Amino acid sequence: MAQTMDMSAPPAEDPGAFLVCAYAAKEATKKTKKAKLYVPQIDCDVKAGKIINPEFIAKCPPGCQDVKHRVYGTDIYASFSSVCNAAIHSGIIDNAGGKILVQKVAGHSGYRGTFSNGVRSLSLPRWRESFLVSEPKKPEQDLKATKRADPPNASEKTSEQDCKVDLSFLMDGSWSIGKRRFQLQKQFLSNVAQALGIGSAGPLMGIVQYGDDPSTEFNLKTYANSKDLRNAIEKIPQKGGLSNVGKALSFVNKNFFLDANGNRGGAPNVVVVMVDGWPTDQVEEASRLARESGINIFFVTIEAAAESEKQNVIEPNFVDKAVCRTNGFYSINVPSWFSLHKVVQPLVKRVCDTDRLVCSKTCLNSADIGFVIDGSSSVGTSNFRTVLQFVANISKEFEISDTDTRIGAVQYTYEQRLEFSFDKYSTKQDVLSAIKRISYWSGGTSTGAAITYASEQLFSKSKPNKRKIMILITDGRSYDDVRVPAMAAHQNGVIAYSIGVAWAAQDELEAIATDPDKEHSFFVDEFDNLYRFVNQLIQNICTEFNSQPRN
Ligand SMILES: *[C@@H]1O[C@H](CO)[C@@H](O)[C@H](O)[C@H]1NC(C)=O
Ligand SMILES: *[C@@H]1O[C@H](CO)[C@@H](O)[C@H](O)[C@H]1NC(C)=O
């Protein structure tokens, strides 16, 4: 176990959570043969999700039993919970602290809150990772267990750590391929599984076979190691039929990457399509939808159409129409099934190059959204509540976490107030309750100054890989100029949406909004009709995101 711990990438925000050294491997080689176990102490507020190790022993200090160290779930806890307080909730330690063994498991839906051992845990509808707490075994036993658990193959272990992706292979089962080549395809998939080193902390791989229709052979959680997966691949029978790749891509988009099938949320989704020759249906539309769901599509084409066969190809350039990017990274062409084995390593390297899996970004998971909220006297207390509901309803649509979409908010009158910055909350639940807590200010309306303030206090702290989106809501004409501040914001890469209610001035709304105005500015006659624009606004944000060039 010691060797599988990844020491290279502690989460930067939380140095306290980094396990310094669980085992001193060298100790084992000392003459005494007495291995010593070092157990790092973690603070009460450390959440399991901040520790990258899939399994670790740690020591909790005394006094972690405190409501401020939130715990979500019962027996199985969302990794967003305090590790030590969860250990108290589960009865493994008490408030005096002590050693615990933590094991990460898949996320799921419906964490149940209960009162147990003096700790009230909370419910959570869904989270991407969970953990279990138990008593650590005695050190000696533990080291033996470690030895036994060592994978025999060092290369397998390395790739497992570096490559956390959720993979789906679309296997060509059409009749055109023949028995012999189908066997070569299985051999290829088996080699890929071996080279990847399948494991719950690394890559997971499922297979869908397509012919006339697609069907799932295994999903992401069916096999959690390469050996079992390889055995199962060996037993896949050929389906037969046509080569309906478009249909298969639609199927994968709708059915494969579900949490219930082992999709891990934090891991990029990758589809590798194996095609003998060319597809017998259209792929363009199905691929576009799959890409918009954040799926990175790769194609491996084998024995492509010869010059004389090209007139038979249903959709010319189907590879370019389907893959995530047309820069060559996402497609591999192999002249013959008999040379397929040569692309095992290149393919594995590419699907594991997670920084380049750009299609994982979607309109819902990659923005910093700053709300700029008019708190002037003309709005009134009750309408202000409606505005906050509107802000909450929009926020709800996004995937919120510190690595996905983040939300910030500013309220303004004559003056401006930072309600919360992008890095303040990292769950949807916390963001929604923070929005609810915003208190109505009441005063004048300096919208221009508010835009400048939002640029300085919110967007200047946006991460470079996030899209900066400003959503400004106002009910009247500004006392100051909005044009200059808005233009400055646009020039700094802020995509601005303006929502005007009642007495808001059309010319100002348009000046604030990014071009084209009609897609970025909205006017609604009364606050009670704001709700009608939630869907429209989300749709426009996503349309704009998806219309960016693909290359
Ligand atoms: C290690 O991996 C190689 C290539 O992936 C494989 O051929 C070999 O059998 C593996 N060794 C063991 C002990 O499993
Ligand atoms: C927010 O969503 C709730 C629940 O769907 C709805 O009842 C309410 O009208 C919405 N309000 C606004 C302002 O969007």
JSON list of C-alpha atoms and ligand atoms in Angstrom, two decimals, residues 151-156 191 194-195 230 345, ligand 1:
[
{"chain": "A", "resi": 151, "resn": "PRO", "atom": "CA", "xyz": [0.23, -5.82, -7.90]},
{"chain": "A", "resi": 152, "resn": "PRO", "atom": "CA", "xyz": [2.78, -8.11, -9.57]},
{"chain": "A", "resi": 153, "resn": "ASN", "atom": "CA", "xyz": [3.33, -5.62, -12.31]},
{"chain": "A", "resi": 154, "resn": "ALA", "atom": "CA", "xyz": [4.95, -2.29, -11.60]},
{"chain": "A", "resi": 155, "resn": "SER", "atom": "CA", "xyz": [3.87, -0.73, -14.87]},
{"chain": "A", "resi": 156, "resn": "GLU", "atom": "CA", "xyz": [0.27, -1.54, -14.18]},
{"chain": "A", "resi": 191, "resn": "ASN", "atom": "CA", "xyz": [-4.31, -5.71, -24.21]},
{"chain": "A", "resi": 194, "resn": "GLN", "atom": "CA", "xyz": [-3.91, -4.81, -19.32]},
{"chain": "A", "resi": 195, "resn": "ALA", "atom": "CA", "xyz": [-1.91, -1.74, -20.30]},
{"chain": "A", "resi": 230, "resn": "ARG", "atom": "CA", "xyz": [-9.80, -9.59, -19.66]},
{"chain": "A", "resi": 345, "resn": "GLN", "atom": "CA", "xyz": [0.35, 1.94, -26.22]},
{"chain": "B", "resi": 1, "resn": "LIG", "atom": "C1", "xyz": [3.42, -7.48, -16.71]},
{"chain": "B", "resi": 1, "resn": "LIG", "atom": "O1", "xyz": [2.95, -6.82, -17.86]},
{"chain": "B", "resi": 1, "resn": "LIG", "atom": "C2", "xyz": [3.41, -7.35, -19.07]},
{"chain": "B", "resi": 1, "resn": "LIG", "atom": "C3", "xyz": [2.99, -6.45, -20.22]},
{"chain": "B", "resi": 1, "resn": "LIG", "atom": "O2", "xyz": [1.90, -5.65, -19.90]},
{"chain": "B", "resi": 1, "resn": "LIG", "atom": "C4", "xyz": [2.88, -8.79, -19.20]},
{"chain": "B", "resi": 1, "resn": "LIG", "atom": "O3", "xyz": [3.30, -9.36, -20.41]},
{"chain": "B", "resi": 1, "resn": "LIG", "atom": "C5", "xyz": [3.37, -9.61, -18.03]},
{"chain": "B", "resi": 1, "resn": "LIG", "atom": "O4", "xyz": [2.80, -10.90, -18.08]},
{"chain": "B", "resi": 1, "resn": "LIG", "atom": "C6", "xyz": [3.00, -8.93, -16.71]},
{"chain": "B", "resi": 1, "resn": "LIG", "atom": "N1", "xyz": [3.64, -9.62, -15.61]},
{"chain": "B", "resi": 1, "resn": "LIG", "atom": "C7", "xyz": [2.98, -10.19, -14.65]},
{"chain": "B", "resi": 1, "resn": "LIG", "atom": "C8", "xyz": [3.78, -10.84, -13.59]},
{"chain": "B", "resi": 1, "resn": "LIG", "atom": "O5", "xyz": [1.74, -10.19, -14.60]}
]
